[in-house]
mmCIF file of C-alpha atoms in Angstrom:
data_model
loop_
_atom_site.group_PDB
_atom_site.id
_atom_site.type_symbol
_atom_site.label_atom_id
_atom_site.label_comp_id
_atom_site.label_asym_id
_atom_site.label_seq_id
_atom_site.Cartn_x
_atom_site.Cartn_y
_atom_site.Cartn_z
ATOM 1 C CA ALA A 1 20.972 15.428 -4.729
ATOM 2 C CA VAL A 2 18.219 12.869 -5.325
ATOM 3 C CA ALA A 3 19.738 9.404 -5.821
ATOM 4 C CA ILE A 4 18.448 6.084 -7.107
ATOM 5 C CA GLY A 5 20.633 4.023 -4.753
ATOM 6 C CA PRO A 6 17.973 3.232 -2.088
ATOM 7 C CA LEU A 7 15.496 2.063 -4.774
ATOM 8 C CA VAL A 8 18.120 -0.198 -6.317
ATOM 9 C CA GLY A 9 18.923 -1.629 -2.875
ATOM 10 C CA VAL A 10 15.291 -2.518 -2.145
ATOM 11 C CA HIS A 11 14.805 -4.075 -5.587
ATOM 12 C CA ARG A 12 18.040 -6.047 -5.500
ATOM 13 C CA ARG A 13 17.078 -7.705 -2.195
ATOM 14 C CA GLN A 14 14.080 -9.330 -3.919
ATOM 15 C CA TYR A 15 15.549 -9.663 -7.419
ATOM 16 C CA PRO A 16 19.304 -10.321 -6.944
ATOM 17 C CA HIS A 17 19.841 -10.892 -10.676
ATOM 18 C CA ALA A 18 17.689 -8.029 -11.993
ATOM 19 C CA GLU A 19 18.971 -6.013 -14.939
ATOM 20 C CA LEU A 20 19.442 -2.642 -13.259
ATOM 21 C CA GLY A 21 20.515 -0.736 -16.362
ATOM 22 C CA ILE A 22 16.913 -0.050 -17.345
ATOM 23 C CA LEU A 23 16.195 1.442 -13.906
ATOM 24 C CA GLU A 24 19.202 3.721 -14.049
ATOM 25 C CA GLN A 25 18.296 4.786 -17.590
ATOM 26 C CA ALA A 26 14.652 5.459 -16.636
ATOM 27 C CA PHE A 27 15.743 7.504 -13.635
ATOM 28 C CA ALA A 28 18.142 9.541 -15.792
ATOM 29 C CA VAL A 29 15.429 10.270 -18.387
ATOM 30 C CA ALA A 30 12.839 11.195 -15.738
ATOM 31 C CA GLU A 31 15.299 13.397 -13.844
ATOM 32 C CA GLU A 32 16.308 15.212 -17.033
ATOM 33 C CA HIS A 33 12.747 15.891 -18.215
ATOM 34 C CA HIS A 34 11.354 16.852 -14.790
ATOM 35 C CA ARG A 35 14.364 19.075 -14.027
ATOM 36 C CA GLY A 36 13.218 22.475 -12.788
ATOM 37 C CA GLN A 37 9.747 21.222 -11.816
ATOM 38 C CA ARG A 38 8.824 21.375 -8.119
ATOM 39 C CA ARG A 39 6.187 19.727 -5.984
ATOM 40 C CA LYS A 40 3.950 21.703 -3.620
ATOM 41 C CA SER A 41 6.380 20.788 -0.844
ATOM 42 C CA GLY A 42 9.186 22.603 -2.684
ATOM 43 C CA GLU A 43 11.051 19.353 -3.363
ATOM 44 C CA PRO A 44 12.300 18.534 -6.868
ATOM 45 C CA PHE A 45 9.548 16.744 -8.808
ATOM 46 C CA ILE A 46 11.762 13.684 -9.390
ATOM 47 C CA THR A 47 11.274 12.776 -5.703
ATOM 48 C CA HIS A 48 7.698 11.750 -6.538
ATOM 49 C CA PRO A 49 8.286 9.122 -9.276
ATOM 50 C CA LEU A 50 11.234 7.849 -7.247
ATOM 51 C CA ALA A 51 8.998 7.427 -4.177
ATOM 52 C CA VAL A 52 6.319 5.688 -6.272
ATOM 53 C CA ALA A 53 8.893 3.253 -7.669
ATOM 54 C CA THR A 54 10.188 2.560 -4.140
ATOM 55 C CA ILE A 55 6.666 1.770 -2.878
ATOM 56 C CA LEU A 56 6.344 -0.710 -5.749
ATOM 57 C CA ALA A 57 9.781 -2.190 -5.033
ATOM 58 C CA ASP A 58 8.669 -2.809 -1.441
ATOM 59 C CA LEU A 59 5.673 -4.688 -2.864
ATOM 60 C CA GLY A 60 8.037 -6.885 -4.888
ATOM 61 C CA MET A 61 7.049 -5.593 -8.322
ATOM 62 C CA ASP A 62 9.236 -6.458 -11.311
ATOM 63 C CA THR A 63 11.933 -4.281 -12.912
ATOM 64 C CA THR A 64 9.737 -3.297 -15.858
ATOM 65 C CA THR A 65 7.062 -1.927 -13.509
ATOM 66 C CA LEU A 66 9.637 0.093 -11.565
ATOM 67 C CA ALA A 67 11.004 1.615 -14.778
ATOM 68 C CA ALA A 68 7.467 2.564 -15.839
ATOM 69 C CA ALA A 69 6.842 4.069 -12.401
ATOM 70 C CA LEU A 70 9.914 6.274 -12.750
ATOM 71 C CA LEU A 71 8.610 7.482 -16.122
ATOM 72 C CA HIS A 72 4.889 7.577 -15.299
ATOM 73 C CA ASP A 73 4.522 11.387 -15.269
ATOM 74 C CA THR A 74 6.884 12.234 -18.118
ATOM 75 C CA VAL A 75 4.381 11.922 -20.975
ATOM 76 C CA GLU A 76 1.717 13.965 -19.183
ATOM 77 C CA ASP A 77 3.936 16.620 -17.583
ATOM 78 C CA THR A 78 6.873 17.022 -19.994
ATOM 79 C CA ARG A 79 7.579 16.943 -23.725
ATOM 80 C CA TYR A 80 8.704 13.317 -23.579
ATOM 81 C CA THR A 81 6.434 11.135 -25.746
ATOM 82 C CA ILE A 82 5.158 7.564 -25.732
ATOM 83 C CA ALA A 83 7.040 7.001 -29.000
ATOM 84 C CA GLN A 84 10.289 8.062 -27.342
ATOM 85 C CA THR A 85 9.480 5.819 -24.379
ATOM 86 C CA GLN A 86 8.969 2.837 -26.682
ATOM 87 C CA ASP A 87 12.173 3.536 -28.633
ATOM 88 C CA ALA A 88 14.264 3.791 -25.461
ATOM 89 C CA PHE A 89 12.618 1.207 -23.167
ATOM 90 C CA GLY A 90 10.552 -1.122 -25.332
ATOM 91 C CA LEU A 91 6.880 -1.802 -25.879
ATOM 92 C CA GLU A 92 6.121 -3.172 -22.394
ATOM 93 C CA VAL A 93 7.317 -0.097 -20.473
ATOM 94 C CA ALA A 94 5.638 2.197 -23.001
ATOM 95 C CA HIS A 95 2.357 0.278 -22.589
ATOM 96 C CA LEU A 96 2.458 0.735 -18.811
ATOM 97 C CA VAL A 97 3.308 4.440 -19.010
ATOM 98 C CA ASP A 98 0.542 4.981 -21.569
ATOM 99 C CA GLY A 99 -1.928 3.121 -19.352
ATOM 100 C CA VAL A 100 -1.137 5.270 -16.314
ATOM 101 C CA THR A 101 -1.400 8.420 -18.445
ATOM 102 C CA LYS A 102 -4.883 7.360 -19.613
ATOM 103 C CA LEU A 103 -5.901 6.543 -16.035
ATOM 104 C CA ASP A 104 -4.950 10.046 -14.962
ATOM 105 C CA ARG A 105 -7.545 11.378 -17.402
ATOM 106 C CA VAL A 106 -10.365 9.405 -15.751
ATOM 107 C CA ARG A 107 -12.405 11.817 -13.661
ATOM 108 C CA PHE A 108 -13.814 9.843 -10.788
ATOM 109 C CA GLY A 109 -16.102 10.789 -7.951
ATOM 110 C CA ALA A 110 -19.307 11.721 -9.793
ATOM 111 C CA ASP A 111 -20.156 8.182 -10.921
ATOM 112 C CA ALA A 112 -21.186 5.279 -8.780
ATOM 113 C CA GLU A 113 -18.190 3.528 -7.261
ATOM 114 C CA ALA A 114 -18.503 0.314 -9.289
ATOM 115 C CA GLU A 115 -18.901 2.220 -12.559
ATOM 116 C CA THR A 116 -15.863 4.355 -11.787
ATOM 117 C CA ILE A 117 -13.714 1.319 -11.031
ATOM 118 C CA ARG A 118 -14.921 -0.256 -14.287
ATOM 119 C CA LYS A 119 -13.782 2.872 -16.143
ATOM 120 C CA MET A 120 -10.391 2.687 -14.439
ATOM 121 C CA ILE A 121 -9.895 -0.952 -15.359
ATOM 122 C CA VAL A 122 -10.867 -0.283 -18.985
ATOM 123 C CA ALA A 123 -8.547 2.743 -19.106
ATOM 124 C CA GLY A 124 -5.761 0.696 -17.565
ATOM 125 C CA GLY A 125 -5.961 -1.889 -20.306
ATOM 126 C CA ARG A 126 -5.352 -5.572 -19.733
ATOM 127 C CA ASP A 127 -2.295 -5.175 -17.523
ATOM 128 C CA LEU A 128 -3.125 -4.884 -13.824
ATOM 129 C CA ARG A 129 0.320 -3.412 -13.192
ATOM 130 C CA VAL A 130 -1.080 -0.127 -14.545
ATOM 131 C CA LEU A 131 -3.561 -0.054 -11.665
ATOM 132 C CA VAL A 132 -0.890 -0.967 -9.122
ATOM 133 C CA ILE A 133 1.292 1.938 -10.322
ATOM 134 C CA LYS A 134 -1.731 4.227 -9.989
ATOM 135 C CA LEU A 135 -2.344 3.059 -6.416
ATOM 136 C CA ALA A 136 1.286 3.663 -5.478
ATOM 137 C CA ASP A 137 1.119 7.081 -7.141
ATOM 138 C CA ARG A 138 -1.930 8.004 -5.066
ATOM 139 C CA LEU A 139 -0.352 6.641 -1.879
ATOM 140 C CA HIS A 140 2.629 8.960 -2.201
ATOM 141 C CA ASN A 141 0.342 11.880 -3.020
ATOM 142 C CA MET A 142 -1.713 11.076 0.093
ATOM 143 C CA ARG A 143 1.452 10.909 2.216
ATOM 144 C CA THR A 144 2.296 14.453 1.095
ATOM 145 C CA LEU A 145 -1.269 15.800 1.036
ATOM 146 C CA ARG A 146 -0.576 18.322 3.830
ATOM 147 C CA TYR A 147 1.036 20.632 1.277
ATOM 148 C CA GLN A 148 -2.287 21.047 -0.562
ATOM 149 C CA PRO A 149 -4.976 23.581 0.475
ATOM 150 C CA PRO A 150 -7.682 22.140 2.813
ATOM 151 C CA HIS A 151 -10.466 21.994 0.200
ATOM 152 C CA LYS A 152 -8.218 20.052 -2.175
ATOM 153 C CA GLN A 153 -7.100 17.720 0.627
ATOM 154 C CA GLU A 154 -10.725 16.823 1.317
ATOM 155 C CA ARG A 155 -11.598 16.285 -2.345
ATOM 156 C CA ILE A 156 -8.582 14.044 -2.977
ATOM 157 C CA ALA A 157 -9.093 12.079 0.242
ATOM 158 C CA ARG A 158 -12.783 11.516 -0.504
ATOM 159 C CA ALA A 159 -12.078 10.242 -4.036
ATOM 160 C CA THR A 160 -9.314 8.022 -2.661
ATOM 161 C CA ARG A 161 -11.596 6.546 0.001
ATOM 162 C CA ASP A 162 -14.536 6.003 -2.357
ATOM 163 C CA VAL A 163 -12.694 4.629 -5.401
ATOM 164 C CA LEU A 164 -9.037 3.722 -4.867
ATOM 165 C CA VAL A 165 -9.382 2.023 -1.479
ATOM 166 C CA PRO A 166 -12.042 -0.375 -2.883
ATOM 167 C CA LEU A 167 -9.805 -0.929 -5.920
ATOM 168 C CA ALA A 168 -6.844 -1.872 -3.693
ATOM 169 C CA ASP A 169 -9.158 -4.211 -1.789
ATOM 170 C CA ARG A 170 -10.372 -5.903 -4.989
ATOM 171 C CA LEU A 171 -6.803 -6.347 -6.184
ATOM 172 C CA GLY A 172 -5.904 -7.886 -2.810
ATOM 173 C CA ILE A 173 -3.153 -5.350 -2.042
ATOM 174 C CA HIS A 174 -4.086 -4.905 1.599
ATOM 175 C CA VAL A 175 -0.896 -3.172 2.665
ATOM 176 C CA LEU A 176 -1.794 -0.275 0.342
ATOM 177 C CA LYS A 177 -5.474 -0.424 1.287
ATOM 178 C CA ARG A 178 -4.728 -0.104 5.017
ATOM 179 C CA GLU A 179 -2.389 2.863 4.648
ATOM 180 C CA LEU A 180 -4.700 4.671 2.217
ATOM 181 C CA GLU A 181 -7.648 4.164 4.587
ATOM 182 C CA GLY A 182 -5.663 5.565 7.499
ATOM 183 C CA LEU A 183 -4.521 8.615 5.556
ATOM 184 C CA CYS A 184 -8.084 9.331 4.370
ATOM 185 C CA PHE A 185 -9.378 8.919 7.931
ATOM 186 C CA ALA A 186 -6.938 11.577 9.185
ATOM 187 C CA VAL A 187 -8.105 14.091 6.561
ATOM 188 C CA LEU A 188 -11.847 13.420 6.526
ATOM 189 C CA GLU A 189 -12.490 12.684 10.229
ATOM 190 C CA PRO A 190 -9.579 14.174 12.202
ATOM 191 C CA ASP A 191 -11.403 14.251 15.566
ATOM 192 C CA GLU A 192 -12.500 10.628 15.259
ATOM 193 C CA GLU A 193 -8.987 9.643 14.202
ATOM 194 C CA ALA A 194 -7.431 11.384 17.229
ATOM 195 C CA ALA A 195 -9.873 9.642 19.602
ATOM 196 C CA THR A 196 -9.232 6.271 17.940
ATOM 197 C CA LEU A 197 -5.442 6.628 18.186
ATOM 198 C CA ARG A 198 -5.772 7.566 21.866
ATOM 199 C CA LEU A 199 -7.908 4.493 22.646
ATOM 200 C CA HIS A 200 -5.613 2.290 20.552
ATOM 201 C CA ALA A 201 -2.570 3.498 22.529
ATOM 202 C CA GLU A 202 -4.340 3.128 25.887
ATOM 203 C CA ARG A 203 -5.136 -0.523 25.134
ATOM 204 C CA ALA A 204 -1.661 -1.393 23.820
ATOM 205 C CA ARG A 205 -0.337 -2.767 27.122
ATOM 206 C CA HIS A 206 -3.424 -4.949 27.623
ATOM 207 C CA ARG A 207 -3.176 -6.328 24.067
ATOM 208 C CA ALA A 208 0.539 -7.077 24.507
ATOM 209 C CA ALA A 209 -0.135 -8.933 27.782
ATOM 210 C CA LEU A 210 -2.804 -11.107 26.143
ATOM 211 C CA THR A 211 -0.508 -11.848 23.207
ATOM 212 C CA ALA A 212 2.349 -12.819 25.514
ATOM 213 C CA GLU A 213 0.051 -15.142 27.454
ATOM 214 C CA MET A 214 -1.088 -16.855 24.251
ATOM 215 C CA ALA A 215 2.535 -17.244 23.135
ATOM 216 C CA ARG A 216 3.440 -18.883 26.479
ATOM 217 C CA TRP A 217 0.809 -21.566 25.821
ATOM 218 C CA LEU A 218 1.387 -21.984 22.101
ATOM 219 C CA ILE A 219 5.191 -22.031 21.748
ATOM 220 C CA PRO A 220 5.646 -25.306 23.727
ATOM 221 C CA ASP A 221 2.894 -26.916 21.615
ATOM 222 C CA LEU A 222 4.695 -25.889 18.420
ATOM 223 C CA ARG A 223 8.024 -27.117 19.759
ATOM 224 C CA GLU A 224 6.541 -30.499 20.718
ATOM 225 C CA ALA A 225 5.103 -30.832 17.202
ATOM 226 C CA GLN A 226 8.563 -29.978 15.786
ATOM 227 C CA ILE A 227 7.238 -26.871 14.048
ATOM 228 C CA SER A 228 9.755 -24.032 14.037
ATOM 229 C CA ALA A 229 7.733 -20.818 14.298
ATOM 230 C CA THR A 230 7.629 -17.413 15.953
ATOM 231 C CA VAL A 231 4.538 -16.054 17.686
ATOM 232 C CA THR A 232 4.161 -12.277 17.721
ATOM 233 C CA GLU A 233 1.464 -9.677 18.173
ATOM 234 C CA ARG A 234 -0.319 -8.595 14.990
ATOM 235 C CA PRO A 235 -1.945 -5.299 15.942
ATOM 236 C CA ARG A 236 -5.020 -4.262 14.044
ATOM 237 C CA HIS A 237 -4.893 -1.054 12.023
ATOM 238 C CA PRO A 238 -6.633 1.670 14.088
ATOM 239 C CA TYR A 239 -9.000 2.605 11.261
ATOM 240 C CA SER A 240 -10.044 -1.037 10.808
ATOM 241 C CA ALA A 241 -10.810 -1.254 14.542
ATOM 242 C CA TYR A 242 -12.741 2.026 14.367
ATOM 243 C CA ARG A 243 -14.833 0.868 11.392
ATOM 244 C CA THR A 244 -15.654 -2.483 12.999
ATOM 245 C CA THR A 245 -16.636 -0.740 16.242
ATOM 246 C CA ARG A 246 -19.059 1.550 14.421
ATOM 247 C CA GLU A 247 -20.485 -1.273 12.298
ATOM 248 C CA ARG A 248 -21.305 -3.166 15.507
ATOM 249 C CA GLY A 249 -22.923 -0.164 17.159
ATOM 250 C CA GLY A 250 -20.063 0.810 19.458
ATOM 251 C CA GLY A 251 -19.789 4.333 20.862
ATOM 252 C CA SER A 252 -16.990 6.868 20.593
ATOM 253 C CA ASP A 253 -15.436 5.626 23.854
ATOM 254 C CA GLU A 254 -15.102 2.020 22.605
ATOM 255 C CA LEU A 255 -12.649 0.305 20.265
ATOM 256 C CA LEU A 256 -12.919 -3.323 19.156
ATOM 257 C CA ASP A 257 -9.205 -3.956 18.683
ATOM 258 C CA ALA A 258 -8.908 -7.418 20.223
ATOM 259 C CA ALA A 259 -5.433 -8.902 20.641
ATOM 260 C CA ARG A 260 -4.298 -10.852 17.575
ATOM 261 C CA VAL A 261 -1.293 -13.104 17.115
ATOM 262 C CA LEU A 262 0.730 -14.032 14.049
ATOM 263 C CA VAL A 263 2.269 -17.519 13.906
ATOM 264 C CA LEU A 264 5.043 -17.413 11.295
ATOM 265 C CA ILE A 265 6.617 -20.693 10.152
ATOM 266 C CA ASN A 266 10.410 -20.290 10.122
ATOM 267 C CA ARG A 267 11.543 -23.012 7.745
ATOM 268 C CA ASP A 268 13.380 -21.968 4.584
ATOM 269 C CA ASP A 269 10.948 -24.035 2.523
ATOM 270 C CA PRO A 270 7.732 -24.278 4.567
ATOM 271 C CA SER A 271 4.963 -26.493 3.261
ATOM 272 C CA PRO A 272 1.241 -25.762 3.576
ATOM 273 C CA GLY A 273 1.166 -28.770 5.873
ATOM 274 C CA ASP A 274 3.276 -26.909 8.446
ATOM 275 C CA CYS A 275 0.801 -24.031 8.417
ATOM 276 C CA TYR A 276 -2.245 -26.288 8.771
ATOM 277 C CA ALA A 277 -0.540 -28.225 11.577
ATOM 278 C CA ALA A 278 0.101 -24.947 13.422
ATOM 279 C CA LEU A 279 -3.523 -23.910 12.888
ATOM 280 C CA GLY A 280 -4.610 -27.296 14.237
ATOM 281 C CA LEU A 281 -2.584 -26.682 17.398
ATOM 282 C CA VAL A 282 -4.258 -23.290 17.848
ATOM 283 C CA HIS A 283 -7.703 -24.840 17.444
ATOM 284 C CA GLY A 284 -6.757 -27.647 19.806
ATOM 285 C CA ARG A 285 -5.688 -25.150 22.462
ATOM 286 C CA TRP A 286 -8.579 -22.700 22.001
ATOM 287 C CA ARG A 287 -12.060 -23.497 20.766
ATOM 288 C CA PRO A 288 -12.772 -21.675 17.464
ATOM 289 C CA VAL A 289 -15.712 -19.282 17.364
ATOM 290 C CA PRO A 290 -17.925 -20.155 14.359
#
């Protein structure tokens, strides 16, 4: 049976005092109204809104947004209405569900990218959470795109790459942008993706060695400055490395995925000063490239 427990666990870690009753109620309503519906994968349809809500919980979205995510397909795909949503869950949840429903009616792909995004923002209303729900919805659909026929996979991936990836970028939600880009890359350019993943894997040991060498120099500097921090590798997303390589004229046998490090301040209440001091140590150790 599909359960809400994992979603509640993720949300509670970030919002220990959240009112969980609304989530449980939204899940119960969505499960009841989607009962009998199946996705292309054969799974019960309720697995989709639950996955969308979990993606949003991982992003740290609020309880109201998660409830709306659980209900986001009910008005379009079942007999449940916006009026019923408002009666049961209040105006805010109903507004979000209505916004996502209107977004789903926007046909994008034929217009110029900027015009399409403008239409989406207008359709989404004033609340950006509508657009974030839509991005999470598309991310889960992209994760399960293999169950669609090839021509539909390509159409969905192309629209995602041309419209929703730039939208995620403009909203600053880079964790969604990176995964969406990678999933589109696999569908639209499978040969290039396979070659990129091979080069990325071949260079992994070299990147790790460079990162370890940088950490050996930097950790004593941080310790001497009494800055508690960890230094780890921050690998570049393969698609990002591929795109940069092509933009700089690189060939199919090259990949500009230079070693990158992440310096993470460990204090419970770090100040911006700690971060700037750490950056100063990095620039003191290695000359910045303008």
